[in-house]
Amino acid sequence: MPVRIDPTAIPTLPGPLAADGKPSLIGLDGEALAELLGALEPATPRQVAMRARQLFHWIYHQGATDFSLMSTLPKGLRERLAADFSVARPTVTAQQTAADGTRKWLLRFFDGQEVESVFIPEEDRGALCVSTQVGCTLSCSFCHTGTMPLVRNLGAAEITAQMLVARDALGEWPTAKQGRLFTNIVVMGMGEPLFNYDNTAAALGLAMDETGLALSRRRITLSTSGVVPKIEQCGRELGVGLAISLHAVRDELRDELVPLNRKWNIETLLDACRRYPARRPITFEYVMLAGVNDSDAEARELVRLLDGIQAKVNLIPFNPWPGAPYACSSNNRIRAFAAIVEAAGYASPVRTPRGRDILAACGQLKTASERRRREPATGRERLGAAAGLVG
Ligand code: SAH
Ligand code: SF4
């Protein structure tokens, strides 16, 4: 199968996801499942609706990976579905657990492309960091994902599958209301989610469905580097929490760090934030780069810019990667910066790196896996740190 490099040309309707090569039902909503069942065999609309609900329940509530397990469906229907479709997961090509419990999966899709997702547990909750693209077209200068040569959008199936794989690994099927560890989603893995809005929205719609994965919109946060026209749509249609990768307070510097700023500058971006439905504070992510964006004057300018926005600032220690043109600010500098932001009344947590020993920062497991194919693993691979993304 040829590699698809056009970032917008990925189909959402059934396509193969797993190694069995059959069109996957993962990523389809109740309506699409009903359409598919209606076309499969003659039945009344009422029967089709009931079967669709049952099928939906098996996929997203019970987590069934095989049609034969779907005991409430007639045997004949199970066999017909199994002949033509799949609910199998993509191949997990690497899986690691850090000393602090952070877990990471590298998933390989049918065309051989790989993405990663990271689960970050806390005491009584945990967030899955999902990817929305293979690579990223946006080339932010401090981000490793932006240097990956291949880019394509993930389909809704591929985004949803990351959630199913995490729930498989955590042993949290069927979906329970209480006591589960996988409670939150942060859309902060590889890729720019608002450049793949439809597939991301479809997957988050499934995540929020009460009869399926049942994650609340209050526990989902989407991070964007600033695709302004889609921010409004995201607020209106999904209503999830918003995180903005700000990283600089002057356009000149932000143009360099986050090149998308040349299209939608800081002022335009903050205007969009002011219009975002204020269900909870907007998180502003600010990566701490030594001598680049970390001065007291910049902290004061940040406070000025955020005036009137219900905001929280996440200071992210820069996570270095081989050949990166930046270094992380010192702890003292980060503390001084945080103190100024906090004095102005904004919560400003410094994100503790998680999963240091498994390279849990976005982009790194995938890169390590590619390198392993060429040469044996080196100690350097163990130096990474996660940005600590549970909001
Ligand atoms: N593309 C989206 C979401 C994925 S990036 C976005 O840019 O918001 C998730 C977060 O990790 C972003 O805030 C991004 O700026 C940050 N990040 C990327 N590379 C990093 C690095 N090397 N060190 C620390 N944070 C990084
Ligand atoms: Fe893409 Fe986000 Fe990385 Fe920028 S920071 S290159 S938008 S993944």
Short mmCIF file of C-alpha atoms and ligand atoms in Angstrom, two decimals:
data_model
loop_
_atom_site.label_atom_id
_atom_site.label_comp_id
_atom_site.label_asym_id
_atom_site.label_seq_id
_atom_site.Cartn_x
_atom_site.Cartn_y
_atom_site.Cartn_z
CA MET A 1 0.00 0.00 0.00
CA PRO A 2 1.50 3.38 -0.94
CA VAL A 3 2.26 5.80 1.86
CA ARG A 4 -0.22 8.67 1.85
CA ILE A 5 1.49 11.97 2.34
CA ASP A 6 -1.42 14.31 1.63
CA PRO A 7 -2.46 15.32 5.15
CA THR A 8 -6.12 15.69 4.24
CA ALA A 9 -6.77 12.64 2.08
CA ILE A 10 -7.44 10.01 4.70
CA PRO A 11 -10.81 8.31 4.57
CA THR A 12 -12.93 8.13 7.73
CA LEU A 13 -15.28 5.38 6.59
CA PRO A 14 -14.32 1.72 7.05
CA GLY A 15 -10.77 1.09 6.01
CA PRO A 16 -8.28 -1.42 7.33
CA LEU A 17 -6.75 -0.65 10.71
CA ALA A 18 -5.26 -3.91 11.91
CA ALA A 19 -2.98 -6.46 10.30
CA ASP A 20 -5.98 -8.59 9.17
CA GLY A 21 -6.54 -5.99 6.42
CA LYS A 22 -10.33 -5.93 6.84
CA PRO A 23 -12.29 -2.67 7.03
CA SER A 24 -12.52 -1.67 10.69
CA LEU A 25 -15.68 -0.76 12.56
CA ILE A 26 -13.62 1.10 15.16
CA GLY A 27 -14.16 4.84 14.81
CA LEU A 28 -17.71 4.53 13.46
CA ASP A 29 -20.54 6.12 15.44
CA GLY A 30 -23.98 4.61 16.04
CA GLU A 31 -25.41 6.14 12.89
CA ALA A 32 -22.66 4.78 10.67
CA LEU A 33 -22.98 1.35 12.27
CA ALA A 34 -26.74 1.39 11.60
CA GLU A 35 -26.12 2.31 7.99
CA LEU A 36 -23.67 -0.52 7.63
CA LEU A 37 -25.99 -3.06 9.29
CA GLY A 38 -28.93 -1.90 7.17
CA ALA A 39 -26.92 -2.59 4.03
CA LEU A 40 -25.77 -5.99 5.31
CA GLU A 41 -29.08 -7.80 5.58
CA PRO A 42 -32.80 -7.04 5.27
CA ALA A 43 -34.34 -5.85 8.57
CA THR A 44 -36.85 -3.28 9.82
CA PRO A 45 -35.46 0.14 10.82
CA ARG A 46 -36.26 -0.74 14.42
CA GLN A 47 -34.26 -3.96 14.28
CA VAL A 48 -31.38 -2.16 12.62
CA ALA A 49 -31.39 0.53 15.34
CA MET A 50 -31.37 -2.10 18.08
CA ARG A 51 -28.56 -4.12 16.46
CA ALA A 52 -26.54 -0.93 15.97
CA ARG A 53 -26.91 -0.10 19.66
CA GLN A 54 -25.79 -3.59 20.60
CA LEU A 55 -22.82 -3.50 18.26
CA PHE A 56 -21.83 -0.06 19.57
CA HIS A 57 -22.03 -1.38 23.13
CA TRP A 58 -19.77 -4.34 22.30
CA ILE A 59 -17.15 -2.18 20.61
CA TYR A 60 -17.02 0.83 22.94
CA HIS A 61 -18.42 -0.38 26.27
CA GLN A 62 -17.31 -4.01 26.40
CA GLY A 63 -14.18 -3.53 24.31
CA ALA A 64 -14.72 -6.73 22.31
CA THR A 65 -11.87 -7.45 19.92
CA ASP A 66 -13.68 -10.30 18.16
CA PHE A 67 -17.23 -10.56 16.77
CA SER A 68 -17.59 -14.08 18.19
CA LEU A 69 -17.70 -12.54 21.70
CA MET A 70 -20.74 -10.39 20.89
CA SER A 71 -23.21 -12.80 22.45
CA THR A 72 -26.32 -10.62 22.15
CA LEU A 73 -26.03 -10.55 18.35
CA PRO A 74 -27.47 -13.48 16.35
CA LYS A 75 -24.80 -16.00 15.37
CA GLY A 76 -25.44 -15.52 11.64
CA LEU A 77 -24.91 -11.76 11.92
CA ARG A 78 -21.72 -12.23 13.93
CA GLU A 79 -20.38 -14.49 11.19
CA ARG A 80 -21.32 -12.08 8.42
CA LEU A 81 -19.65 -9.22 10.26
CA ALA A 82 -16.54 -11.31 10.92
CA ALA A 83 -16.28 -12.25 7.26
CA ASP A 84 -16.23 -8.65 6.04
CA PHE A 85 -15.13 -6.43 8.93
CA SER A 86 -12.80 -6.21 11.90
CA VAL A 87 -12.72 -4.84 15.44
CA ALA A 88 -9.11 -5.92 15.96
CA ARG A 89 -6.57 -3.42 17.29
CA PRO A 90 -3.60 -2.10 15.34
CA THR A 91 -0.33 -3.89 16.07
CA VAL A 92 1.43 -2.69 19.21
CA THR A 93 5.07 -2.67 18.10
CA ALA A 94 6.57 -1.41 21.36
CA GLN A 95 5.24 -1.06 24.84
CA GLN A 96 7.01 0.38 27.85
CA THR A 97 6.22 1.16 31.47
CA ALA A 98 8.32 3.71 33.36
CA ALA A 99 9.31 3.45 36.99
CA ASP A 100 6.68 6.10 37.81
CA GLY A 101 3.92 4.10 36.08
CA THR A 102 3.83 6.15 32.85
CA ARG A 103 3.05 3.82 29.97
CA LYS A 104 3.70 4.21 26.33
CA TRP A 105 2.53 2.34 23.24
CA LEU A 106 3.81 2.52 19.70
CA LEU A 107 1.03 1.49 17.31
CA ARG A 108 1.56 0.36 13.73
CA PHE A 109 -1.26 0.84 11.26
CA PHE A 110 -2.10 -1.08 8.12
CA ASP A 111 0.13 1.04 5.86
CA GLY A 112 3.10 0.56 8.19
CA GLN A 113 2.95 4.08 9.64
CA GLU A 114 3.42 4.35 13.39
CA VAL A 115 2.25 6.71 16.13
CA GLU A 116 2.56 6.67 19.86
CA SER A 117 0.30 7.32 22.79
CA VAL A 118 1.29 7.82 26.40
CA PHE A 119 -0.72 7.13 29.55
CA ILE A 120 0.16 9.28 32.54
CA PRO A 121 -1.30 7.94 35.80
CA GLU A 122 -1.87 10.00 38.92
CA GLU A 123 -3.18 8.70 42.21
CA ASP A 124 -6.87 8.50 41.40
CA ARG A 125 -6.98 9.45 37.73
CA GLY A 126 -4.93 9.23 34.58
CA ALA A 127 -4.67 10.89 31.21
CA LEU A 128 -4.05 9.34 27.84
CA CYS A 129 -2.07 11.57 25.50
CA VAL A 130 -3.27 10.77 21.97
CA SER A 131 -1.75 11.52 18.59
CA THR A 132 -3.76 12.88 15.66
CA GLN A 133 -1.22 12.79 12.83
CA VAL A 134 1.83 10.84 11.77
CA GLY A 135 4.42 13.62 12.13
CA CYS A 136 3.29 17.24 11.86
CA THR A 137 3.42 19.76 9.02
CA LEU A 138 3.97 22.74 11.27
CA SER A 139 7.70 22.47 12.04
CA CYS A 140 7.87 24.32 15.35
CA SER A 141 11.59 24.80 15.87
CA PHE A 142 11.76 23.18 19.35
CA CYS A 143 9.55 20.17 18.56
CA HIS A 144 10.85 16.81 17.45
CA THR A 145 7.59 15.73 15.82
CA GLY A 146 7.86 18.69 13.46
CA THR A 147 11.13 17.29 12.08
CA MET A 148 9.64 13.97 10.97
CA PRO A 149 9.67 13.73 7.19
CA LEU A 150 6.40 11.85 6.68
CA VAL A 151 3.07 13.37 7.53
CA ARG A 152 -0.43 12.09 7.21
CA ASN A 153 -3.63 12.54 9.12
CA LEU A 154 -4.87 9.74 11.31
CA GLY A 155 -8.39 8.52 10.59
CA ALA A 156 -11.05 8.51 13.30
CA ALA A 157 -10.40 4.76 13.66
CA GLU A 158 -6.72 5.30 14.30
CA ILE A 159 -7.34 7.98 16.93
CA THR A 160 -10.08 5.97 18.65
CA ALA A 161 -7.94 2.81 18.57
CA GLN A 162 -5.37 4.53 20.81
CA MET A 163 -8.05 4.82 23.50
CA LEU A 164 -9.13 1.19 23.08
CA VAL A 165 -5.54 -0.08 23.27
CA ALA A 166 -4.99 1.88 26.50
CA ARG A 167 -8.16 0.48 28.03
CA ASP A 168 -7.14 -3.05 26.92
CA ALA A 169 -3.75 -2.68 28.58
CA LEU A 170 -5.18 -1.20 31.76
CA GLY A 171 -7.78 -3.99 31.96
CA GLU A 172 -10.62 -1.46 32.29
CA TRP A 173 -13.35 -3.19 30.25
CA PRO A 174 -16.28 -3.07 30.46
CA THR A 175 -16.40 0.69 30.97
CA ALA A 176 -17.11 1.28 34.64
CA LYS A 177 -18.45 4.53 36.04
CA GLN A 178 -16.28 4.36 39.15
CA GLY A 179 -12.77 3.32 39.98
CA ARG A 180 -11.13 3.47 36.58
CA LEU A 181 -7.70 5.00 36.15
CA PHE A 182 -8.12 6.12 32.54
CA THR A 183 -10.28 9.19 33.21
CA ASN A 184 -8.84 11.96 31.03
CA ILE A 185 -7.73 12.54 27.47
CA VAL A 186 -5.19 15.11 26.38
CA VAL A 187 -4.93 15.62 22.64
CA MET A 188 -1.26 16.55 22.84
CA GLY A 189 0.56 13.70 21.12
CA MET A 190 2.02 13.85 17.64
CA GLY A 191 0.38 16.20 15.19
CA GLU A 192 -1.82 19.29 15.09
CA PRO A 193 -5.37 18.16 15.92
CA LEU A 194 -7.07 21.19 14.39
CA PHE A 195 -5.45 20.40 11.03
CA ASN A 196 -7.26 17.05 11.27
CA TYR A 197 -10.41 18.39 12.82
CA ASP A 198 -13.07 16.03 11.43
CA ASN A 199 -11.31 12.82 12.42
CA THR A 200 -10.32 14.21 15.81
CA ALA A 201 -13.88 15.41 16.45
CA ALA A 202 -15.31 12.02 15.46
CA ALA A 203 -12.96 10.19 17.84
CA LEU A 204 -13.64 12.62 20.70
CA GLY A 205 -17.38 12.25 20.06
CA LEU A 206 -16.97 8.51 20.63
CA ALA A 207 -14.83 9.13 23.71
CA MET A 208 -17.61 11.26 25.20
CA ASP A 209 -20.51 8.95 24.37
CA GLU A 210 -22.14 7.94 27.65
CA THR A 211 -23.04 4.50 26.31
CA GLY A 212 -19.48 3.77 25.20
CA LEU A 213 -16.15 5.04 26.45
CA ALA A 214 -17.98 7.56 28.67
CA LEU A 215 -15.27 10.15 29.25
CA SER A 216 -16.64 13.54 30.21
CA ARG A 217 -15.91 16.62 28.06
CA ARG A 218 -14.66 18.28 31.24
CA ARG A 219 -11.88 15.71 31.29
CA ILE A 220 -10.76 16.17 27.69
CA THR A 221 -8.24 18.83 26.68
CA LEU A 222 -7.20 19.60 23.14
CA SER A 223 -3.93 21.38 22.47
CA THR A 224 -3.38 23.51 19.39
CA SER A 225 -0.55 25.63 18.11
CA GLY A 226 -3.19 28.15 17.02
CA VAL A 227 -5.40 27.15 14.08
CA VAL A 228 -7.67 30.12 14.74
CA PRO A 229 -10.65 29.35 12.44
CA LYS A 230 -11.01 25.88 13.96
CA ILE A 231 -10.82 27.04 17.58
CA GLU A 232 -14.30 28.52 17.38
CA GLN A 233 -15.68 25.34 15.76
CA CYS A 234 -14.03 23.22 18.43
CA GLY A 235 -15.66 25.27 21.20
CA ARG A 236 -19.08 25.18 19.59
CA GLU A 237 -19.16 21.53 18.53
CA LEU A 238 -17.01 19.73 21.08
CA GLY A 239 -16.84 22.04 24.09
CA VAL A 240 -13.68 20.35 25.34
CA GLY A 241 -10.98 22.12 27.33
CA LEU A 242 -8.55 24.14 25.25
CA ALA A 243 -4.78 24.37 25.56
CA ILE A 244 -2.82 26.85 23.47
CA SER A 245 0.85 26.35 22.63
CA LEU A 246 1.87 29.97 23.09
CA HIS A 247 5.61 29.74 23.88
CA ALA A 248 6.39 33.39 23.07
CA VAL A 249 4.93 36.81 23.83
CA ARG A 250 6.25 38.71 20.79
CA ASP A 251 5.25 37.94 17.20
CA GLU A 252 8.85 38.14 16.00
CA LEU A 253 9.93 35.30 18.30
CA ARG A 254 6.72 33.30 17.95
CA ASP A 255 7.07 33.45 14.14
CA GLU A 256 10.33 31.58 14.63
CA LEU A 257 9.27 29.11 17.35
CA VAL A 258 5.74 28.39 16.07
CA PRO A 259 5.77 29.26 12.34
CA LEU A 260 1.95 29.07 12.18
CA ASN A 261 2.09 32.45 13.95
CA ARG A 262 2.88 34.03 10.56
CA LYS A 263 -0.66 33.11 9.52
CA TRP A 264 -2.50 33.83 12.79
CA ASN A 265 -0.52 36.10 15.08
CA ILE A 266 -0.65 36.39 18.86
CA GLU A 267 -3.36 39.05 18.88
CA THR A 268 -5.64 37.07 16.53
CA LEU A 269 -5.04 33.93 18.56
CA LEU A 270 -5.84 35.59 21.88
CA ASP A 271 -9.01 37.12 20.37
CA ALA A 272 -10.14 33.60 19.49
CA CYS A 273 -9.38 32.53 23.07
CA ARG A 274 -11.50 35.38 24.45
CA ARG A 275 -14.43 34.07 22.42
CA TYR A 276 -13.96 30.43 23.47
CA PRO A 277 -16.84 29.19 25.66
CA ALA A 278 -15.53 29.71 29.20
CA ARG A 279 -16.44 26.42 30.86
CA ARG A 280 -13.04 26.29 32.51
CA PRO A 281 -9.75 28.17 32.20
CA ILE A 282 -7.79 27.95 28.97
CA THR A 283 -4.35 26.44 29.48
CA PHE A 284 -1.46 28.33 27.91
CA GLU A 285 1.55 26.11 27.32
CA TYR A 286 4.92 27.80 27.50
CA VAL A 287 8.05 25.77 26.85
CA MET A 288 11.01 27.12 28.80
CA LEU A 289 13.96 27.74 26.45
CA ALA A 290 17.14 29.06 28.06
CA GLY A 291 17.89 32.63 27.02
CA VAL A 292 15.18 32.59 24.33
CA ASN A 293 11.78 33.21 25.92
CA ASP A 294 12.36 32.97 29.67
CA SER A 295 13.16 36.50 30.94
CA ASP A 296 11.29 38.38 33.67
CA ALA A 297 10.22 40.95 31.08
CA GLU A 298 8.62 38.18 29.02
CA ALA A 299 6.79 36.85 32.08
CA ARG A 300 5.38 40.35 32.69
CA GLU A 301 4.38 40.67 29.04
CA LEU A 302 2.64 37.29 29.26
CA VAL A 303 0.60 38.54 32.20
CA ARG A 304 -0.35 41.65 30.21
CA LEU A 305 -1.42 39.60 27.18
CA LEU A 306 -3.60 37.26 29.23
CA ASP A 307 -5.52 40.10 30.82
CA GLY A 308 -9.24 39.36 30.63
CA ILE A 309 -8.80 35.67 29.77
CA GLN A 310 -9.64 33.00 32.30
CA ALA A 311 -6.26 31.33 32.04
CA LYS A 312 -3.78 28.94 33.55
CA VAL A 313 -0.15 28.77 32.42
CA ASN A 314 1.69 25.46 32.10
CA LEU A 315 5.43 25.99 32.14
CA ILE A 316 6.97 23.04 30.32
CA PRO A 317 10.68 22.35 30.81
CA PHE A 318 12.12 21.99 27.30
CA ASN A 319 12.72 18.36 26.53
CA PRO A 320 15.92 18.15 24.49
CA TRP A 321 16.35 15.89 21.49
CA PRO A 322 19.50 15.11 19.49
CA GLY A 323 20.41 18.15 17.38
CA ALA A 324 17.86 20.47 19.01
CA PRO A 325 18.98 24.11 18.81
CA TYR A 326 17.80 24.94 22.36
CA ALA A 327 18.51 24.12 25.99
CA CYS A 328 16.07 24.03 28.89
CA SER A 329 15.98 27.04 31.23
CA SER A 330 17.50 26.52 34.67
CA ASN A 331 15.24 25.59 37.58
CA ASN A 332 15.87 28.99 39.15
CA ARG A 333 14.86 30.79 35.96
CA ILE A 334 11.69 28.70 35.66
CA ARG A 335 10.84 29.44 39.31
CA ALA A 336 11.39 33.19 38.84
CA PHE A 337 9.22 33.20 35.71
CA ALA A 338 6.48 31.24 37.48
CA ALA A 339 6.57 33.61 40.47
CA ILE A 340 5.76 36.62 38.25
CA VAL A 341 2.88 34.82 36.54
CA GLU A 342 1.53 33.57 39.85
CA ALA A 343 1.76 36.99 41.50
CA ALA A 344 -0.63 38.22 38.80
CA GLY A 345 -3.17 35.60 39.90
CA TYR A 346 -2.65 32.86 37.31
CA ALA A 347 -1.98 29.29 38.37
CA SER A 348 1.37 28.48 36.86
CA PRO A 349 2.43 24.91 37.56
CA VAL A 350 5.80 23.72 36.33
CA ARG A 351 5.15 20.42 34.62
CA THR A 352 7.20 17.68 36.25
CA PRO A 353 8.76 15.42 33.66
CA ARG A 354 7.13 12.00 33.68
CA GLY A 355 8.35 8.69 32.37
CA ARG A 356 11.97 9.80 32.07
CA ASP A 357 13.27 6.28 31.71
CA ILE A 358 11.01 5.40 28.75
CA LEU A 359 11.33 8.55 26.65
CA ALA A 360 7.73 9.46 27.26
CA ALA A 361 8.00 12.82 25.53
CA CYS A 362 6.08 13.07 22.32
CA GLY A 363 7.92 11.83 19.28
CA GLN A 364 10.71 10.09 21.08
CA LEU A 365 9.64 6.45 21.24
CA LYS A 366 8.90 6.50 17.53
CA THR A 367 12.27 8.01 16.76
CA ALA A 368 13.98 5.52 19.05
CA SER A 369 12.21 2.65 17.30
CA GLU A 370 13.33 3.90 13.89
CA ARG A 371 16.89 4.18 15.14
CA ARG A 372 16.79 0.68 16.64
CA ARG A 373 16.13 -0.73 13.20
CA ARG A 374 19.40 0.78 12.03
CA GLU A 375 21.57 0.34 15.10
CA PRO A 376 21.35 -1.14 18.59
CA ALA A 377 19.68 0.97 21.28
CA THR A 378 21.99 3.39 23.04
CA GLY A 379 21.94 4.87 26.51
CA ARG A 380 21.01 8.20 24.98
CA GLU A 381 17.51 6.97 24.32
CA ARG A 382 16.90 6.82 28.02
CA LEU A 383 17.43 10.51 28.64
CA GLY A 384 14.08 11.85 27.56
CA ALA A 385 11.34 13.30 29.73
CA ALA A 386 7.66 13.82 29.28
CA ALA A 387 6.29 17.32 29.37
CA GLY A 388 3.89 16.22 32.13
CA LEU A 389 0.63 16.78 30.39
CA VAL A 390 -2.14 15.91 32.84
CA GLY A 391 -4.07 19.16 33.09
N1 SAH B 1 0.38 20.26 17.89
C1 SAH B 1 -0.27 20.57 19.09
C2 SAH B 1 -0.37 19.40 20.06
C3 SAH B 1 0.84 18.51 20.22
S1 SAH B 1 2.29 19.19 20.93
C4 SAH B 1 0.36 21.75 19.76
O1 SAH B 1 1.43 22.19 19.31
O2 SAH B 1 -0.22 22.29 20.69
C5 SAH B 1 1.93 19.14 22.68
C6 SAH B 1 2.75 20.14 23.49
O3 SAH B 1 4.11 19.71 23.63
C7 SAH B 1 2.79 21.52 22.84
O4 SAH B 1 2.57 22.54 23.76
C8 SAH B 1 4.19 21.56 22.32
O5 SAH B 1 4.58 22.87 22.12
C9 SAH B 1 4.95 20.82 23.40
N2 SAH B 1 6.29 20.37 22.98
C10 SAH B 1 6.67 19.96 21.76
N3 SAH B 1 7.98 19.64 21.75
C11 SAH B 1 8.45 19.87 23.00
C12 SAH B 1 9.73 19.72 23.63
N4 SAH B 1 10.79 19.29 22.94
N5 SAH B 1 9.83 20.03 24.93
C13 SAH B 1 8.74 20.45 25.63
N6 SAH B 1 7.52 20.61 25.10
C14 SAH B 1 7.37 20.32 23.79
FE1 SF4 B 2 3.32 20.22 15.37
FE2 SF4 B 2 2.62 20.85 17.90
FE3 SF4 B 2 5.10 19.97 17.33
FE4 SF4 B 2 4.35 22.39 16.53
S1 SF4 B 2 4.55 21.67 18.68
S2 SF4 B 2 5.47 20.86 15.27
S3 SF4 B 2 2.21 22.05 16.04
S4 SF4 B 2 3.21 18.81 17.12
#
